[in-house]
Each structure stands twice: as structure tokens, then as C-alpha cells.
Amino acid sequence: MDYIDRRLRRLHADHLFWERAYRRALSRTWILRDRLAHIPPTVLDGIEGVASSASTLSAVAGRAARLRRRAADARNRLAVFDPERQRQANVDVDGRCRYLEPDGARCGSPTVEGSRWCARHVNLWCDYDPDGGHAVGLWREIWLDTLDGAFARLTMCHQVSAPMLRATVARSKAALQAEPYETDDLCTPADIVRWTTIPDEYDIEPRKNPCRSPLG
């Protein structure tokens, strides 16, 4: 079992877990709803009792709705994951790990399992990637702080796949082009060049599938 097989096994396990959790929550919602429908009003102790019961039902139903979304996300991650395509996309290049570090350098450790990743990075995947792709490294997004003027600012580093990296750079460029801005020690001109330049390896046309941002 290699890193692709492990990922596929994890996706199956996640899907099964969230589907079961959702079905249990849905079943509890219907049971509670049925019980409340058959309780005599006198037992509910007036308006306060009715309100409390309605609040309980609302909370249970809300949890079921959240679990339904989790289950749908897990089902989608499993559906889009193509083992052969991922194996080809992550094939070893030069025997050294290609994971991008915050300083822009590659990890450089020896690769494992025929992949382009070392033992520390081989099991890192991006749930936000439209195709369930492997993480290629850490990246920052640039935004404008307009509270007192307009100053370029950097987010914390977040893990990205190749499509997510391109989408992050595109959002950064759009933010910088929206209005005139200034730089300072928190985000220097060198930082702007660094985080708006896509590495040659990933500087290709992105797929049409939209990438969600892990920042929301």
C-alpha cells in the first residue's frame, strides 16, 4: 500500500464516518419531532415548555444539517479522487522532495514511494482542492488593510495544492490592483514579488474547477 492507496482508504473511511453520523443525527431529529408531536400540551408546562422543546428540536435539526454538509463534502472528495491521475501528477522528478517551504526553497529531502515527496510530506493532501490534489507547499495570500490608508499585508502560511497556489496568487494580484497601496516592514516590495510569482513548475493554465480558499 503506497501513499495513493492510503489516501483512497482514508477518503473511504471519512465518507463512511460522516454518512453514518449524518444518518444517526437525522434519525434522532425525526424521533424527537415525532415525540414532541404526540406530547399533550399540558405536559409541556405552558409557553416556556413549548419554547424549550422547539429549541431542542432546532438544535438537533441544525446538527443534522451540518453533518449533511460534512457528508456531502466527504462524498465529493472521494468521487473526484482519481488514483492513477494523482500517481502520475506526483511522480518523482529528481529524487528530492519538491515541497515548497515558507522561504521559497524546496524541502530537498530524499523522496519516497516513487513520489516527488519525502516521508514528512508524502501524506499531505488538500481537501479544498477541486480534484483532491496533493499539497505542494506553504503559501501566503496578500490583502489590503484599509483601516488607516491602504497597506499590503500577508496572511499566515497555509497549505496549498498547485491549483490552490495559482488561485491564491490570482486573488493577491486582484487585491493589489484594486486600489493604490503602500508597503512597510510587515509586507515589503520583496514580499509582494515573492508571493505573487508562481513557481515555473506550476505556472500553467488552471483547470476550470473553482478552488475554495482555506481562509473562507
Short mmCIF file of C-alpha atoms in Angstrom, two decimals:
data_model
loop_
_atom_site.label_atom_id
_atom_site.label_comp_id
_atom_site.label_asym_id
_atom_site.label_seq_id
_atom_site.Cartn_x
_atom_site.Cartn_y
_atom_site.Cartn_z
CA MET A 1 0.00 0.00 0.00
CA ASP A 2 1.55 3.30 -1.12
CA TYR A 3 0.62 6.91 -0.36
CA ILE A 4 -2.12 6.93 -3.04
CA ASP A 5 -3.74 3.79 -1.61
CA ARG A 6 -3.56 5.26 1.90
CA ARG A 7 -5.27 8.43 0.74
CA LEU A 8 -8.02 6.49 -1.02
CA ARG A 9 -8.55 4.37 2.08
CA ARG A 10 -8.78 7.50 4.23
CA LEU A 11 -11.32 9.07 1.85
CA HIS A 12 -13.48 5.95 2.02
CA ALA A 13 -13.25 5.93 5.84
CA ASP A 14 -14.13 9.64 6.09
CA HIS A 15 -17.10 9.19 3.77
CA LEU A 16 -18.41 6.25 5.79
CA PHE A 17 -17.92 8.06 9.10
CA TRP A 18 -19.75 11.26 8.09
CA GLU A 19 -22.56 9.40 6.33
CA ARG A 20 -23.21 7.33 9.45
CA ALA A 21 -23.03 10.38 11.69
CA TYR A 22 -25.50 12.23 9.46
CA ARG A 23 -27.96 9.32 9.34
CA ARG A 24 -27.85 8.95 13.13
CA ALA A 25 -28.49 12.67 13.59
CA LEU A 26 -31.30 12.63 11.02
CA SER A 27 -32.91 9.65 12.72
CA ARG A 28 -32.70 11.41 16.09
CA THR A 29 -34.31 14.51 14.57
CA TRP A 30 -37.30 12.57 13.26
CA ILE A 31 -37.70 10.62 16.51
CA LEU A 32 -37.65 13.81 18.58
CA ARG A 33 -40.05 15.52 16.19
CA ASP A 34 -42.47 12.59 16.40
CA ARG A 35 -42.30 12.50 20.19
CA LEU A 36 -42.96 16.22 20.50
CA ALA A 37 -45.90 15.95 18.13
CA HIS A 38 -47.59 13.43 20.41
CA ILE A 39 -46.90 15.07 23.77
CA PRO A 40 -50.04 16.66 25.28
CA PRO A 41 -49.73 20.46 25.63
CA THR A 42 -50.35 20.20 29.36
CA VAL A 43 -47.18 18.13 29.78
CA LEU A 44 -45.08 20.84 28.14
CA ASP A 45 -45.75 23.23 31.03
CA GLY A 46 -47.09 26.15 29.04
CA ILE A 47 -45.31 28.51 26.67
CA GLU A 48 -41.88 28.07 28.25
CA GLY A 49 -42.05 24.30 27.84
CA VAL A 50 -43.11 24.60 24.23
CA ALA A 51 -40.30 27.06 23.53
CA SER A 52 -37.74 24.80 25.22
CA SER A 53 -38.87 21.76 23.23
CA ALA A 54 -38.80 23.74 19.98
CA SER A 55 -35.30 24.97 20.79
CA THR A 56 -34.12 21.39 21.43
CA LEU A 57 -35.58 20.21 18.14
CA SER A 58 -34.00 23.14 16.31
CA ALA A 59 -30.57 22.34 17.77
CA VAL A 60 -30.84 18.67 16.82
CA ALA A 61 -32.00 19.54 13.30
CA GLY A 62 -29.20 22.09 12.96
CA ARG A 63 -26.61 19.46 13.87
CA ALA A 64 -28.10 17.10 11.28
CA ALA A 65 -27.83 19.83 8.64
CA ARG A 66 -24.15 20.44 9.49
CA LEU A 67 -23.41 16.73 9.32
CA ARG A 68 -25.19 16.52 5.98
CA ARG A 69 -22.80 19.12 4.59
CA ARG A 70 -19.82 17.25 6.04
CA ALA A 71 -21.07 14.02 4.48
CA ALA A 72 -21.58 15.74 1.12
CA ASP A 73 -18.05 17.17 1.21
CA ALA A 74 -16.60 13.74 2.06
CA ARG A 75 -18.61 12.12 -0.74
CA ASN A 76 -17.37 14.71 -3.22
CA ARG A 77 -13.72 14.32 -2.17
CA LEU A 78 -14.00 10.58 -2.75
CA ALA A 79 -15.79 10.99 -6.09
CA VAL A 80 -13.22 13.34 -7.63
CA PHE A 81 -10.13 11.48 -6.45
CA ASP A 82 -8.51 9.69 -9.40
CA PRO A 83 -5.71 7.40 -8.11
CA GLU A 84 -3.93 6.98 -11.44
CA ARG A 85 -4.06 10.66 -12.27
CA GLN A 86 -2.73 11.56 -8.82
CA ARG A 87 0.04 8.99 -9.11
CA GLN A 88 1.13 10.50 -12.42
CA ALA A 89 0.86 14.07 -11.14
CA ASN A 90 3.06 13.27 -8.14
CA VAL A 91 5.69 11.07 -9.78
CA ASP A 92 9.27 11.58 -8.66
CA VAL A 93 11.25 14.27 -10.52
CA ASP A 94 14.84 14.25 -9.29
CA GLY A 95 14.90 12.20 -6.10
CA ARG A 96 14.49 15.28 -3.92
CA CYS A 97 11.29 16.47 -2.24
CA ARG A 98 9.59 19.32 -4.13
CA TYR A 99 7.57 20.66 -1.18
CA LEU A 100 7.72 24.48 -1.05
CA GLU A 101 8.88 25.88 2.27
CA PRO A 102 7.91 29.39 3.53
CA ASP A 103 11.27 30.81 2.43
CA GLY A 104 10.63 29.69 -1.16
CA ALA A 105 13.13 26.83 -1.09
CA ARG A 106 12.26 23.22 -1.78
CA CYS A 107 12.38 20.72 1.05
CA GLY A 108 15.12 18.73 -0.69
CA SER A 109 14.87 15.58 1.44
CA PRO A 110 15.06 12.18 -0.30
CA THR A 111 11.77 11.15 -1.91
CA VAL A 112 9.82 8.01 -1.01
CA GLU A 113 7.35 5.60 -2.62
CA GLY A 114 8.10 6.75 -6.16
CA SER A 115 6.60 10.17 -5.40
CA ARG A 116 8.13 13.63 -5.53
CA TRP A 117 7.67 13.94 -1.75
CA CYS A 118 9.73 12.92 1.25
CA ALA A 119 8.46 10.85 4.17
CA ARG A 120 7.46 14.02 6.05
CA HIS A 121 5.34 15.41 3.21
CA VAL A 122 4.11 12.38 1.25
CA ASN A 123 0.82 12.08 3.14
CA LEU A 124 -0.18 15.76 2.92
CA TRP A 125 -3.30 16.36 0.80
CA CYS A 126 -5.57 19.36 0.24
CA ASP A 127 -9.26 18.87 0.96
CA TYR A 128 -10.02 22.25 -0.63
CA ASP A 129 -8.52 21.26 -3.99
CA PRO A 130 -11.23 20.62 -6.63
CA ASP A 131 -9.54 17.35 -7.64
CA GLY A 132 -8.36 16.33 -4.18
CA GLY A 133 -4.77 17.03 -5.15
CA HIS A 134 -1.59 16.68 -3.14
CA ALA A 135 -0.19 19.62 -1.19
CA VAL A 136 2.73 21.26 -2.99
CA GLY A 137 3.81 23.52 -0.16
CA LEU A 138 3.06 26.53 2.02
CA TRP A 139 1.94 29.87 0.57
CA ARG A 140 0.78 33.30 1.74
CA GLU A 141 -2.01 35.46 0.37
CA ILE A 142 -1.74 39.26 0.14
CA TRP A 143 -4.61 41.51 1.22
CA LEU A 144 -5.03 45.24 1.80
CA ASP A 145 -5.51 46.72 5.26
CA THR A 146 -7.61 49.84 4.61
CA LEU A 147 -8.26 50.83 8.23
CA ASP A 148 -5.77 53.69 8.04
CA GLY A 149 -4.73 54.12 4.43
CA ALA A 150 -4.10 51.06 2.28
CA PHE A 151 -1.23 48.81 3.31
CA ALA A 152 -0.37 45.44 1.82
CA ARG A 153 -0.49 42.63 4.35
CA LEU A 154 0.35 38.92 4.36
CA THR A 155 -1.78 36.12 5.71
CA MET A 156 -0.34 33.24 7.69
CA CYS A 157 1.15 30.47 5.57
CA HIS A 158 -1.43 27.92 4.50
CA GLN A 159 -1.02 24.62 2.73
CA VAL A 160 -1.91 24.63 -0.96
CA SER A 161 -2.18 22.32 -3.93
CA ALA A 162 -1.00 23.52 -7.35
CA PRO A 163 -4.44 24.87 -8.41
CA MET A 164 -4.88 26.48 -4.99
CA LEU A 165 -1.46 28.13 -5.31
CA ARG A 166 -2.45 29.67 -8.65
CA ALA A 167 -5.82 30.77 -7.26
CA THR A 168 -4.13 32.34 -4.23
CA VAL A 169 -1.73 34.31 -6.43
CA ALA A 170 -4.64 35.46 -8.60
CA ARG A 171 -6.54 36.73 -5.54
CA SER A 172 -3.42 38.52 -4.28
CA LYS A 173 -2.89 40.24 -7.62
CA ALA A 174 -6.55 41.26 -7.76
CA ALA A 175 -6.32 42.77 -4.28
CA LEU A 176 -3.20 44.73 -5.17
CA GLN A 177 -4.77 46.03 -8.37
CA ALA A 178 -7.98 47.12 -6.65
CA GLU A 179 -6.52 50.40 -5.36
CA PRO A 180 -3.20 52.14 -4.69
CA TYR A 181 -1.37 50.74 -1.67
CA GLU A 182 1.74 51.21 0.42
CA THR A 183 4.28 48.74 1.79
CA ASP A 184 6.13 48.64 5.09
CA ASP A 185 8.09 46.19 7.22
CA LEU A 186 5.05 43.92 7.57
CA CYS A 187 4.86 43.45 3.81
CA THR A 188 7.80 44.67 1.76
CA PRO A 189 8.07 45.04 -2.04
CA ALA A 190 10.20 41.88 -1.99
CA ASP A 191 7.37 40.05 -0.21
CA ILE A 192 4.93 41.14 -2.90
CA VAL A 193 7.18 39.83 -5.65
CA ARG A 194 7.77 36.62 -3.72
CA TRP A 195 4.11 35.79 -3.09
CA THR A 196 2.75 36.88 -6.48
CA THR A 197 5.25 34.88 -8.53
CA ILE A 198 4.14 31.36 -9.37
CA PRO A 199 6.99 28.82 -9.45
CA ASP A 200 7.73 27.76 -13.04
CA GLU A 201 6.70 24.19 -12.22
CA TYR A 202 3.12 25.31 -11.52
CA ASP A 203 2.83 28.28 -13.89
CA ILE A 204 0.28 26.70 -16.22
CA GLU A 205 -3.35 27.34 -17.09
CA PRO A 206 -5.55 26.22 -14.16
CA ARG A 207 -8.50 23.88 -14.61
CA LYS A 208 -11.98 25.40 -14.74
CA ASN A 209 -12.99 23.80 -11.43
CA PRO A 210 -13.02 26.58 -8.81
CA CYS A 211 -10.72 26.33 -5.81
CA ARG A 212 -12.15 27.17 -2.42
CA SER A 213 -9.91 29.11 -0.13
CA PRO A 214 -9.00 27.55 3.23
CA LEU A 215 -9.32 31.08 4.59
CA GLY A 216 -13.02 31.14 3.74
#
